[in-house]
Short mmCIF file of C-alpha atoms in Angstrom, two decimals:
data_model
loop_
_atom_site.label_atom_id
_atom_site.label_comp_id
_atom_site.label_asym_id
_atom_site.label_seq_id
_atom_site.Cartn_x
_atom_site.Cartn_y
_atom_site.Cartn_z
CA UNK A 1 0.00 0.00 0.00
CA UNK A 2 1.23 3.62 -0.48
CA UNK A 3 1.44 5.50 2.32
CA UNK A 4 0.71 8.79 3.62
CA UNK A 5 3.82 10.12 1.76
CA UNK A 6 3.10 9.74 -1.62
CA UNK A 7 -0.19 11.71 -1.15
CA UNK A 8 1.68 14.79 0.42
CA UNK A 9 4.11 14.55 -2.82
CA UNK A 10 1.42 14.05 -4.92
CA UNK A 11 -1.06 17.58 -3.52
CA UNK A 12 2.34 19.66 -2.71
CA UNK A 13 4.38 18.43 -5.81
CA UNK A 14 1.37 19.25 -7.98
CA UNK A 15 0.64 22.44 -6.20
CA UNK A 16 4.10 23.67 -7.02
CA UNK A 17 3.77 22.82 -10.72
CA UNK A 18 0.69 24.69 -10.87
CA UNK A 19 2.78 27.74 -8.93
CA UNK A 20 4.99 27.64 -11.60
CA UNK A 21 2.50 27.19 -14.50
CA UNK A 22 0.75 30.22 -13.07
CA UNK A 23 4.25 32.27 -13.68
CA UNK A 24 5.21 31.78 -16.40
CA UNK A 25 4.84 34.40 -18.77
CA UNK A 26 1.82 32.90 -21.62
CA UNK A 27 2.43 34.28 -25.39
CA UNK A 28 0.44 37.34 -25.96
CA UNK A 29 -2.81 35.25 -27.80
CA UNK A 30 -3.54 33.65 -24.57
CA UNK A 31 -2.79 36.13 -21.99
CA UNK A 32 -5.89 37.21 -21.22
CA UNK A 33 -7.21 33.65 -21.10
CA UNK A 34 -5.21 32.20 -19.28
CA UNK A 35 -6.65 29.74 -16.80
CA UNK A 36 -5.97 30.10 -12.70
CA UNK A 37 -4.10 26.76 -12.71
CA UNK A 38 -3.37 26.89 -9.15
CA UNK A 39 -6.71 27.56 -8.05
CA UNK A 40 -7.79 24.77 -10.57
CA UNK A 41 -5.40 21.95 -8.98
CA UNK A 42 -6.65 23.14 -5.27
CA UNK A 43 -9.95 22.53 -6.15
CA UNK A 44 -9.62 19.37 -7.56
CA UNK A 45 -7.84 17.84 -4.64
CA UNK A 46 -10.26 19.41 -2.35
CA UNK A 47 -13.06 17.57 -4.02
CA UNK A 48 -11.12 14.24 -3.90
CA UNK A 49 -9.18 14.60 -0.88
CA UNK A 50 -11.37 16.84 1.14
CA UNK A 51 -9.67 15.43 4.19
CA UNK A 52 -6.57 16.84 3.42
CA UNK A 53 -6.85 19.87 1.40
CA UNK A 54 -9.60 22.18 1.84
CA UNK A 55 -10.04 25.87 3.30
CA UNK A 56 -6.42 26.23 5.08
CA UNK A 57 -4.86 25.50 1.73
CA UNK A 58 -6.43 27.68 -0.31
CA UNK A 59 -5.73 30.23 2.20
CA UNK A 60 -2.15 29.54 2.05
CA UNK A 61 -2.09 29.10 -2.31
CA UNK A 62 -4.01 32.13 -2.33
CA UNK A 63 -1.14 34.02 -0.24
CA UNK A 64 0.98 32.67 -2.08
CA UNK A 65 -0.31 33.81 -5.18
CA UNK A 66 -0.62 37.50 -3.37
CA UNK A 67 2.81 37.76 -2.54
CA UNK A 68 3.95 36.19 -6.23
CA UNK A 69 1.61 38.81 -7.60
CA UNK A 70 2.99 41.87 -5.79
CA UNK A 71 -0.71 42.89 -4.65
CA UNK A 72 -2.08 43.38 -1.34
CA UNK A 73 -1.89 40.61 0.99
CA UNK A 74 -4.64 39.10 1.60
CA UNK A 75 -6.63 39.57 -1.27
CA UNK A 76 -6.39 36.38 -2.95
CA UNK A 77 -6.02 34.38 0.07
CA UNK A 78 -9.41 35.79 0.85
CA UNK A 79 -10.88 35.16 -2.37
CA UNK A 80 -9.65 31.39 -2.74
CA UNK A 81 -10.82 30.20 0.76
CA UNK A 82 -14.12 31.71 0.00
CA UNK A 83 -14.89 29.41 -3.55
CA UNK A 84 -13.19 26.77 -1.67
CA UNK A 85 -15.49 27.08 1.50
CA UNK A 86 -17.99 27.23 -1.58
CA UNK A 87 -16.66 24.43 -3.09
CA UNK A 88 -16.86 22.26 -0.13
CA UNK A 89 -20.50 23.50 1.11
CA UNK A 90 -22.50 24.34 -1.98
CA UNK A 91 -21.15 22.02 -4.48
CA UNK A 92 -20.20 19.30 -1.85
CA UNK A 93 -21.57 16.13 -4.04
CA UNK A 94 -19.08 17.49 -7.55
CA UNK A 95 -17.29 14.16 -7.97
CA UNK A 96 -21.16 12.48 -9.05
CA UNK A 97 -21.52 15.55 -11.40
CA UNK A 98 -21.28 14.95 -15.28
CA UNK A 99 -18.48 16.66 -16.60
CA UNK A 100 -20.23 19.55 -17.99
CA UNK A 101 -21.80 20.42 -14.78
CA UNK A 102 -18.40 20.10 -12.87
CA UNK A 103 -17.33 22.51 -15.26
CA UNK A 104 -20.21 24.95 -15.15
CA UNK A 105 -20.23 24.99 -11.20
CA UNK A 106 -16.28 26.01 -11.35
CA UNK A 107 -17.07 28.54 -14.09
CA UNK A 108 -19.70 29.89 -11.22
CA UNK A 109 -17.33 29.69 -8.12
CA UNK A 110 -14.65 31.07 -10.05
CA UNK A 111 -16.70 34.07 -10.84
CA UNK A 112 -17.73 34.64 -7.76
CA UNK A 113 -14.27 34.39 -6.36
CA UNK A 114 -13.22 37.06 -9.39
CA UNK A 115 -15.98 39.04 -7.92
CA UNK A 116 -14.68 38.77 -4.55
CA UNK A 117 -11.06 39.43 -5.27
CA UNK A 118 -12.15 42.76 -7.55
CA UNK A 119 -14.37 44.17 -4.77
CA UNK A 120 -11.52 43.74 -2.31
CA UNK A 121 -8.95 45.29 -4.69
CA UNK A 122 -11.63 48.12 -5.52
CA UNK A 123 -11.90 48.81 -1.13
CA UNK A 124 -8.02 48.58 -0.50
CA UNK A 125 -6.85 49.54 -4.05
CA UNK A 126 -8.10 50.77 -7.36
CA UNK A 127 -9.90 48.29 -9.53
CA UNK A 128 -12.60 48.61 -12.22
CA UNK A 129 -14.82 45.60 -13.84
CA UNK A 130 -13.68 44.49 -17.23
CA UNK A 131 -14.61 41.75 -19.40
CA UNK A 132 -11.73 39.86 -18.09
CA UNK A 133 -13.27 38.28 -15.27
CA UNK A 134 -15.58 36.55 -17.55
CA UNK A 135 -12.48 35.25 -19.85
CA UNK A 136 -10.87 34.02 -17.09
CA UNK A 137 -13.74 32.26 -15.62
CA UNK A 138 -14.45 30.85 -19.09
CA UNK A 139 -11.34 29.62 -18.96
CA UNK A 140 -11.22 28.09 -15.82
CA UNK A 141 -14.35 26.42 -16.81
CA UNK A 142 -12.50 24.68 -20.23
CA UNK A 143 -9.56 23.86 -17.94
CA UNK A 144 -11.38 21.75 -15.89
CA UNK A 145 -11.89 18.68 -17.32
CA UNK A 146 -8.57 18.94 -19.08
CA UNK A 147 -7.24 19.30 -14.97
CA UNK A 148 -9.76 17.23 -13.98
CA UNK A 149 -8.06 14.12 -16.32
CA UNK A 150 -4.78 14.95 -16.07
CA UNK A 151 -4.74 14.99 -12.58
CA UNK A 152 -7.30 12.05 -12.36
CA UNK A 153 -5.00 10.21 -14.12
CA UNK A 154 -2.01 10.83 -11.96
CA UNK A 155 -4.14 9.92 -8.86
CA UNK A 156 -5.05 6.51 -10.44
CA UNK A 157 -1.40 5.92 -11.69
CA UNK A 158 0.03 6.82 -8.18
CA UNK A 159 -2.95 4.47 -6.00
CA UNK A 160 -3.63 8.00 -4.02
CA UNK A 161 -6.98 7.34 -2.16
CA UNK A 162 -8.78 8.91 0.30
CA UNK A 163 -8.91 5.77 3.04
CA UNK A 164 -5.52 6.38 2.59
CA UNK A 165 -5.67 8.81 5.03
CA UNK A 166 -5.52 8.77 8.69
CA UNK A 167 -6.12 11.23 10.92
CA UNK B 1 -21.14 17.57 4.15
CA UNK B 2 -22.17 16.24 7.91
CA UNK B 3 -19.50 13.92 6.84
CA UNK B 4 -16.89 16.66 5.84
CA UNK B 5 -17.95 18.62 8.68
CA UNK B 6 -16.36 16.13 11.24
CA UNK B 7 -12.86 16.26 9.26
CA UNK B 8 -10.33 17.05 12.32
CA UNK B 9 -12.76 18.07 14.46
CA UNK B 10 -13.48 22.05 12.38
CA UNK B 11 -16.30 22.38 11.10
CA UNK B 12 -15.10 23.77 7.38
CA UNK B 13 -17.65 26.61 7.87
CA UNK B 14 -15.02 27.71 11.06
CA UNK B 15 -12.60 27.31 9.15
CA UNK B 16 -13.77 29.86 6.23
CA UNK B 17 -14.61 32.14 9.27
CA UNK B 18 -10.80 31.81 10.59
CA UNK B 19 -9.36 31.87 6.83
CA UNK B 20 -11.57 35.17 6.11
CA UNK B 21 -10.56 37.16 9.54
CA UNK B 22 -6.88 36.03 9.11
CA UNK B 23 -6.93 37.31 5.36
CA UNK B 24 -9.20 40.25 5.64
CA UNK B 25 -6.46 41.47 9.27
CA UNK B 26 -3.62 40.57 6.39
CA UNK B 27 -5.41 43.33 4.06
CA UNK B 28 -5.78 45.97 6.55
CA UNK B 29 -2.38 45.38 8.18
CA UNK B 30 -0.74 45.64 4.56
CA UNK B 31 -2.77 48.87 3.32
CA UNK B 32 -2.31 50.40 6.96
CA UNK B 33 1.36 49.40 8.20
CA UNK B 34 2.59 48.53 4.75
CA UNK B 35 4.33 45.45 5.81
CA UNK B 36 5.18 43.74 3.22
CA UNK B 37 7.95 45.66 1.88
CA UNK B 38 10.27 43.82 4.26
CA UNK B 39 8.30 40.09 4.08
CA UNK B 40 8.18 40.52 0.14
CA UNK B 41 11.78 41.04 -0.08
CA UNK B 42 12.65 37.57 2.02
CA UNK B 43 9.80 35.89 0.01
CA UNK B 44 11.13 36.68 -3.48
CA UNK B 45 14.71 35.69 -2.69
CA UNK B 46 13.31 32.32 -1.34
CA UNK B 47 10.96 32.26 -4.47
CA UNK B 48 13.72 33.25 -7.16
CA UNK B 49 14.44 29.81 -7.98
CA UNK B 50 10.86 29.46 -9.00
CA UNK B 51 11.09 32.65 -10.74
CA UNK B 52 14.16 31.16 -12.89
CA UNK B 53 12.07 28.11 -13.79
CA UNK B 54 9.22 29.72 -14.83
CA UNK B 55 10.98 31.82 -16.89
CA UNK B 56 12.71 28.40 -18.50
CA UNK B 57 10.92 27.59 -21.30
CA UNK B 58 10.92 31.27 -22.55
CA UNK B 59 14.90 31.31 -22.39
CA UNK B 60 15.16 28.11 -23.47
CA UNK B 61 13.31 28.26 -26.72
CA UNK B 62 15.55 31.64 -27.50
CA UNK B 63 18.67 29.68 -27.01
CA UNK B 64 17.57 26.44 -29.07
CA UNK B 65 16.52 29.54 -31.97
CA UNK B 66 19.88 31.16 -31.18
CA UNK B 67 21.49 27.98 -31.88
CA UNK B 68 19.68 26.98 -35.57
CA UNK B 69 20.50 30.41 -37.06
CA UNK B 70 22.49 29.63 -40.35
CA UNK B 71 25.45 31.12 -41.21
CA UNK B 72 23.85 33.13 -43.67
CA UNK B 73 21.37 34.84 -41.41
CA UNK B 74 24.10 35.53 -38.88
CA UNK B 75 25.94 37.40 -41.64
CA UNK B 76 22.91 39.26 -42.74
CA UNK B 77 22.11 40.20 -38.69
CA UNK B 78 25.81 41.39 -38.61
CA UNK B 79 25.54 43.52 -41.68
CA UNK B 80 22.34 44.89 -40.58
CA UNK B 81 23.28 45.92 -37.08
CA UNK B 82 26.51 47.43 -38.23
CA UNK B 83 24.48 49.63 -40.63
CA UNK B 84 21.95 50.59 -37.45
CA UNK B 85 24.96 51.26 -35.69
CA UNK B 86 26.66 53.57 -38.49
CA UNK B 87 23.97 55.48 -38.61
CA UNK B 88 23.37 56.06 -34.51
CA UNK B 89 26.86 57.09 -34.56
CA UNK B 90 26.39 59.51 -36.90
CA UNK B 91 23.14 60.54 -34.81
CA UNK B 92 25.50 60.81 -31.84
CA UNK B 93 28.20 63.51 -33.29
CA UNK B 94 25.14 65.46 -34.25
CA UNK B 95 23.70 64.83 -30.42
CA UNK B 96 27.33 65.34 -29.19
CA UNK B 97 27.43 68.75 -30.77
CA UNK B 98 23.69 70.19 -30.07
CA UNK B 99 24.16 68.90 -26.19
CA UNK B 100 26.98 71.17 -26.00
CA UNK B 101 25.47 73.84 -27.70
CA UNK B 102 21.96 73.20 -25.14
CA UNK B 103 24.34 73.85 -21.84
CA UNK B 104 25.71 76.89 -23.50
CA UNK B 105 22.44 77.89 -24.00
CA UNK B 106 21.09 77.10 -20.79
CA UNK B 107 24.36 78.42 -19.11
CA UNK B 108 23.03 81.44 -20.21
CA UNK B 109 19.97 81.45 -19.49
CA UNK B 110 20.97 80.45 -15.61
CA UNK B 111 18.93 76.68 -15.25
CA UNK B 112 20.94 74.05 -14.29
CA UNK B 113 22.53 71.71 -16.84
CA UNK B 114 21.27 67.93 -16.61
CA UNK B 115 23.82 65.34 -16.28
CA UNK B 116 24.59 61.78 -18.19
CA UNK B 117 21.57 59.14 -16.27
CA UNK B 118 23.20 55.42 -16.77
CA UNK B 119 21.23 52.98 -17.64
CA UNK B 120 21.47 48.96 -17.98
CA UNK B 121 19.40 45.95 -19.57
CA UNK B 122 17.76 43.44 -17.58
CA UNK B 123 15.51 40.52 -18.43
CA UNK B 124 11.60 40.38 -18.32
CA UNK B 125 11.43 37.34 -15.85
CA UNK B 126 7.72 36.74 -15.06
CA UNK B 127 4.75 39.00 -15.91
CA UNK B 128 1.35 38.74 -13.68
CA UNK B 129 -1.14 37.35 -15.82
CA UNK B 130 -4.00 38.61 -13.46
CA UNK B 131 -6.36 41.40 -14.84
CA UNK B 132 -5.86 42.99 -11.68
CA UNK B 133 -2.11 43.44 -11.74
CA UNK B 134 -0.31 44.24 -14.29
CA UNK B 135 3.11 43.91 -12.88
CA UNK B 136 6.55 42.28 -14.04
CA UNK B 137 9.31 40.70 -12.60
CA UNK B 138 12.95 41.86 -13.78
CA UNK B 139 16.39 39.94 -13.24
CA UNK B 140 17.94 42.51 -11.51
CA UNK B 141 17.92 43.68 -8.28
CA UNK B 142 19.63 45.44 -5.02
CA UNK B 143 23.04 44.37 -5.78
CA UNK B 144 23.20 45.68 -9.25
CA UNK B 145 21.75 48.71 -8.03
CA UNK B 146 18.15 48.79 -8.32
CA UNK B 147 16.48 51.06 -5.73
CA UNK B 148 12.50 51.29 -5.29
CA UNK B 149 10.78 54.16 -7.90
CA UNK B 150 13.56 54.08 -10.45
CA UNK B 151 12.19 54.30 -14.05
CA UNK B 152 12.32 51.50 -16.51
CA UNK B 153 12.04 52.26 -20.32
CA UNK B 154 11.93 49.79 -23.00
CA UNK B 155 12.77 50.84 -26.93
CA UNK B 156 10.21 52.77 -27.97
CA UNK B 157 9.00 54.98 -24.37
CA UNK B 158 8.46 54.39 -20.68
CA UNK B 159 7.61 50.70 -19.32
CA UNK B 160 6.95 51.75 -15.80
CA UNK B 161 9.02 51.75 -12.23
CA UNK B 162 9.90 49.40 -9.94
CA UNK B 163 8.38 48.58 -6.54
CA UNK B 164 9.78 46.16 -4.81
CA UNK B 165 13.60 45.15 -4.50
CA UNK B 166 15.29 42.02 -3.38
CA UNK B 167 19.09 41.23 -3.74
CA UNK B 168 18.93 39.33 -7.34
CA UNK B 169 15.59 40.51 -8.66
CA UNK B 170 12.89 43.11 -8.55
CA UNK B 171 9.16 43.54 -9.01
CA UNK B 172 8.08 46.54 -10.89
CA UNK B 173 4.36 48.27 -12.12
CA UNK B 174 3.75 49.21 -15.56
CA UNK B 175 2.41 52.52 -16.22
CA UNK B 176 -0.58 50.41 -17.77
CA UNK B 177 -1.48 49.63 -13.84
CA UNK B 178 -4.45 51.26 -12.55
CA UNK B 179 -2.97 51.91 -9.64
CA UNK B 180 0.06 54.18 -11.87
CA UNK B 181 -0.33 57.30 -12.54
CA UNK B 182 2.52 59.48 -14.39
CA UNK B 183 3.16 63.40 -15.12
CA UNK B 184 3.48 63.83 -19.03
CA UNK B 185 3.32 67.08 -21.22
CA UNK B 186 2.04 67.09 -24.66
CA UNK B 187 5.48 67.77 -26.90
CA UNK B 188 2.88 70.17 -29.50
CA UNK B 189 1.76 72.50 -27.02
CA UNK B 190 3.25 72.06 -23.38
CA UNK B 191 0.53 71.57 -21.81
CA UNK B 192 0.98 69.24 -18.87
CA UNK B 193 -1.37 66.70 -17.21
CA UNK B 194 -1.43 63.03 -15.63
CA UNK B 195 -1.52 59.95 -17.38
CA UNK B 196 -3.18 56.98 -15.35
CA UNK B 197 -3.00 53.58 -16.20
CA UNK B 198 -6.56 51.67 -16.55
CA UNK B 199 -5.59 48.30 -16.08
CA UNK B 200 -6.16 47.71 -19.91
CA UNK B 201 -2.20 47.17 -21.65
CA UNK B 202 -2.60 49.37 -24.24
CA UNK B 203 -5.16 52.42 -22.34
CA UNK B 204 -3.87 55.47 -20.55
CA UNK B 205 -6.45 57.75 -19.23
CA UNK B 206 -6.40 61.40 -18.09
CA UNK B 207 -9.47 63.09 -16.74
CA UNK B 208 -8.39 65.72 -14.93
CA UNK B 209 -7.93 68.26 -17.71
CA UNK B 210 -10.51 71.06 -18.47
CA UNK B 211 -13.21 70.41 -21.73
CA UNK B 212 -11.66 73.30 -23.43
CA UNK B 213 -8.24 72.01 -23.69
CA UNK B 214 -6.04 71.76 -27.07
CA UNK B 215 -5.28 68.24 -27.34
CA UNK B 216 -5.69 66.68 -30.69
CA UNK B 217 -5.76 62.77 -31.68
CA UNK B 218 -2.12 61.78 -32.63
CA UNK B 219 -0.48 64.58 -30.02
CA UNK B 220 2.95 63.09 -28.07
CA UNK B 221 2.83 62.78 -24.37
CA UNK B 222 5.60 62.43 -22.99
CA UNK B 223 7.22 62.81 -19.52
CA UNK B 224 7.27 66.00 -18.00
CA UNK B 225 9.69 65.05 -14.98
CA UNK B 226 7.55 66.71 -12.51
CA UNK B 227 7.17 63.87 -9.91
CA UNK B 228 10.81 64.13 -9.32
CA UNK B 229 10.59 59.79 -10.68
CA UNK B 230 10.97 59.75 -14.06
CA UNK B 231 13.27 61.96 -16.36
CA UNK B 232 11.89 64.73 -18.32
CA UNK B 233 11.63 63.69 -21.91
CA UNK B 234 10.89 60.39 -22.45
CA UNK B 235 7.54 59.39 -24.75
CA UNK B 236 4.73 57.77 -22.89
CA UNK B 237 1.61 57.69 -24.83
CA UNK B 238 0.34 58.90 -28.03
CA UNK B 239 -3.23 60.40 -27.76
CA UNK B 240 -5.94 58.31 -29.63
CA UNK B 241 -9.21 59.63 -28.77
CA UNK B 242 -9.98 63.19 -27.59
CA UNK B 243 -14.19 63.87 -26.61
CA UNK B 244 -14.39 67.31 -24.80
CA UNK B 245 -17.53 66.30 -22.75
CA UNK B 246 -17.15 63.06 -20.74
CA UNK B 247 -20.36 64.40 -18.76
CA UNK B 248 -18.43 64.89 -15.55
CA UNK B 249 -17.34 68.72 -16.79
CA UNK B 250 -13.77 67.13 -17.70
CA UNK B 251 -12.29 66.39 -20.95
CA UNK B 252 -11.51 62.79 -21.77
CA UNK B 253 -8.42 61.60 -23.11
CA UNK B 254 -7.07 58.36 -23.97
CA UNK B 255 -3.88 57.66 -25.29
CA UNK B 256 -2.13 54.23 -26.16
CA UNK B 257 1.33 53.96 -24.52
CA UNK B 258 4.26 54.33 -26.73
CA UNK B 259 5.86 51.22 -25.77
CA UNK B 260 3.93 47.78 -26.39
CA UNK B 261 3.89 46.81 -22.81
CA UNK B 262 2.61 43.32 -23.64
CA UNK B 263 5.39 42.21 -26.19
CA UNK B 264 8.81 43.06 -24.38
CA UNK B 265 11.00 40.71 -23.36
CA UNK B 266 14.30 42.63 -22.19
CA UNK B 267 13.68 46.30 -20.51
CA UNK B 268 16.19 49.06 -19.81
CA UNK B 269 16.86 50.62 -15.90
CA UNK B 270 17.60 53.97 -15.99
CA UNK B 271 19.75 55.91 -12.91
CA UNK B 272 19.04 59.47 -13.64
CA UNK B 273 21.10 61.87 -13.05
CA UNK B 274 21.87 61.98 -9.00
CA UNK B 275 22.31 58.79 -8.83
CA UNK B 276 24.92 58.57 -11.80
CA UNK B 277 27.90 57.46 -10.30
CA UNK B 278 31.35 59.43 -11.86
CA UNK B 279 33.83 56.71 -13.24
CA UNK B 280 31.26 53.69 -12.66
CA UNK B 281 30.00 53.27 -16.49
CA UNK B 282 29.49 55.16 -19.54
CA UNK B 283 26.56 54.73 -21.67
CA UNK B 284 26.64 51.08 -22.92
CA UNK B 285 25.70 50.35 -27.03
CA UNK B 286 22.11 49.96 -25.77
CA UNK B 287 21.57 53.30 -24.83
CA UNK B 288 22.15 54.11 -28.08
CA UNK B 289 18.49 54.23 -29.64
CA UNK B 290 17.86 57.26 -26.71
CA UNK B 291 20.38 59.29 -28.00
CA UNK B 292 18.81 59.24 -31.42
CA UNK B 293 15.34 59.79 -29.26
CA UNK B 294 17.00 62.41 -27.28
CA UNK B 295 18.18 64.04 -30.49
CA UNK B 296 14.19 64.08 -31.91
CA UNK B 297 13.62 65.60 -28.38
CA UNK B 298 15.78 68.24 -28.31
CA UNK B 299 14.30 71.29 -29.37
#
């Protein structure tokens, strides 16, 4: 049986991955559709390994992402726990979704997360609304399934279960 | 979710509630104290590892097209950037010659003559790919001499200046930002004004100027070194829509900047003239293309 170890690999190694994906600068075509990647591979494991990842590490990605970003702290780790606390309460039963309603409900917590994350920037910063924050939840929503797969895949590859678990 | 709830003993709901007090105290704490000049610093130096691999592929592919160039196109690069470099040295007698002739005339007139400004290339490392930021990460930082506020101009205007500095690398905010805002004068006219950045790449606003003022569609803004940041001179924007009535009593202009903010890859750092250091460096081959600027802005 794999252990405990492999999982932690597994979340963090990914998690890292997506860090970097997130960085690296996209060719001009794609910029401004360009998926949240990181925010993508948190959700996923929170709906497969809820035990493990789930509000505290979205807090921490979205930091992350704040500090990587050069905006306010705080912002994004606010933003991410919230569709995460989302994704947990309201959308609880995702795994048994079909795909296209996986992918709809992301394209909806995303948004609201975008939502959340301009309305903070617009009370501590300066922000306006653009039609950005639909692109990039449109994005997020065609990313998942390709994430949802990919990372699927891995999982299944690497025996990672949830009974694996013990806590 | 009862069964999710009982994971460690926190009900996620708590959780949220912790997560959304910690970040929200984080928010306040950074607007209010501005802490995290010093934690960013530590962060990025940890982080610049990341930094270099993210910015992998992007150097990578350059080298691998570095490396299939033929001998014929190498010869025809050579050829080609001799010729550019022909005629900027012609460019710079001529500059040589009218700079002298601008301190004479400014020696009489009594203002103070402006110095040599260094300046240096460094590498477009990582760019924020959030519509909310729109912020890049350079190669160079506090041991090469970056220092927080110092302009950064790419070939064809202003890029922005930087913001944060940590030993090997440094965050900076384009003028594009909406949080940016820049002094500029319009080169036809003089008439001076503030450029903001609207969070679109290639929109500057400015709304502060009166409905019956003489800007026309194609006018030059460029900086008016007012702020005491950036030095005088230097092309920012070219104005691309004038309406006199916004319906808020102001004119409304919008100009696209000068520089294509989304398509750089290498920027230059400019040390204007107080912090030129005597006997450090002379104007490297790069600086070369703002002489022949400088010459167009010379009037």
């Amino acid at each position: 049986m794999y252990g405990n170890l492999t999982t932690f690999l597994m979340v963090y190694g990914t998690m890292l991955a997506a860090l970097v994906l997130n960085m690296v600068a996209p060719p001009d075509v794609i910029r401004n559709f360009y998926p949240n990647i990181l925010l993508l591979t948190v959700m996923f494991w929170t709906v497969r390994i809820p035990r493990m990842v789930s509000v505290g590490h979205a807090f921490c990605a979205g930091l992350m992402m704040d500090l990587l970003l050069g905006s306010t702290l705080g912002i994004r780790a606010f933003s991410f726990s919230l569709m995460i606390f989302m994704l947990t309460s309201a959308f609880s039963k995702l795994e048994t979704y079909s795909m296209l309603q996986q992918s709809v409900s992301i394209a909806i917590i995303s948004f609201v997360g975008q939502i959340a994350t301009f309305w903070l920037e617009h009370l501590f910063g300066m922000a306006f609304i653009d039609y950005h924050m639909i692109l990039s939840s449109v994005s997020d929503m065609v990313m998942w399934p390709i994430m949802w797969v990919s990372l699927g895949f891995l999982m299944r590859f690497r025996h990672v279960r949830n009974s694996n678990l013990k806590h | 979710m009862k069964q999710q709830d009982q994971f460690r003993g926190i009900p996620v709901s708590i959780r949220f509630f912790i997560a959304a007090l910690l970040s929200l105290g984080l928010v306040l704490a950074d607007t209010s104290l501005h802490l995290s000049k010093e934690i960013r610093g530590s962060v990025d130096t940890i982080f610049s590892p990341l930094y270099s691999m993210a910015n992998s592929p992007a150097a990578l592919s350059s080298a691998v097209r570095q490396q299939m160039r033929t001998r014929y196109q190498l010869v025809d690069d050579n050829r080609r950037l001799q010729e550019t470099m022909m005629l900027l040295k012609g460019e710079l007698l001529k500059y040589g010659q009218m700079k002298q002739e601008n301190e004479k005339l400014k020696a009489l007139l009594g203002s103070p003559i402006q110095s040599e400004s260094r300046v240096e290339v460094a590498e477009i490392m990582s760019v924020a790919t959030d519509p909310f930021e729109q912020r890049i990460v350079i190669n160079k930082g506090r041991l090469a001499g970056v220092y927080e506020g110092q302009p950064l101009i790419g070939e064809d205007g202003i890029v922005g200046q930087i913001t944060d500095v940590s030993p090997n690398m440094s965050r900076a905010i384009l003028i594009s930002d909406r949080k940016h805002s820049i002094p500029v004068r319009n080169v036809r006219n003089d008439i001076r004004g503030i450029a903001q950045g609207t969070g679109l790449v290639d929109m500057l606003v400015m709304d502060d100027l009166p409905r019956n003022v003489d800007i026309k569609v194609g006018d030059l803004l460029v900086t008016s070194g007012l702020g005491g940041k950036f030095p005088r001179g230097y092309p920012v924007a070219r104005v691309v829509e004038f309406s006199p009535d916004n319906g808020t009593g102001f004119a409304e202009v919008k100009a696209r900047p000068v520089e294509s903010l989304n398509r750089m890859r290498y920027v230059l750092l400019m040390w204007p003239s107080e912090y030129f250091t005597p006997g450090g460096q002379n104007m490297g081959l790069e600086s070369l293309d703002f002489l022949k600027k400088g010459v167009s802005l010379v009037r």
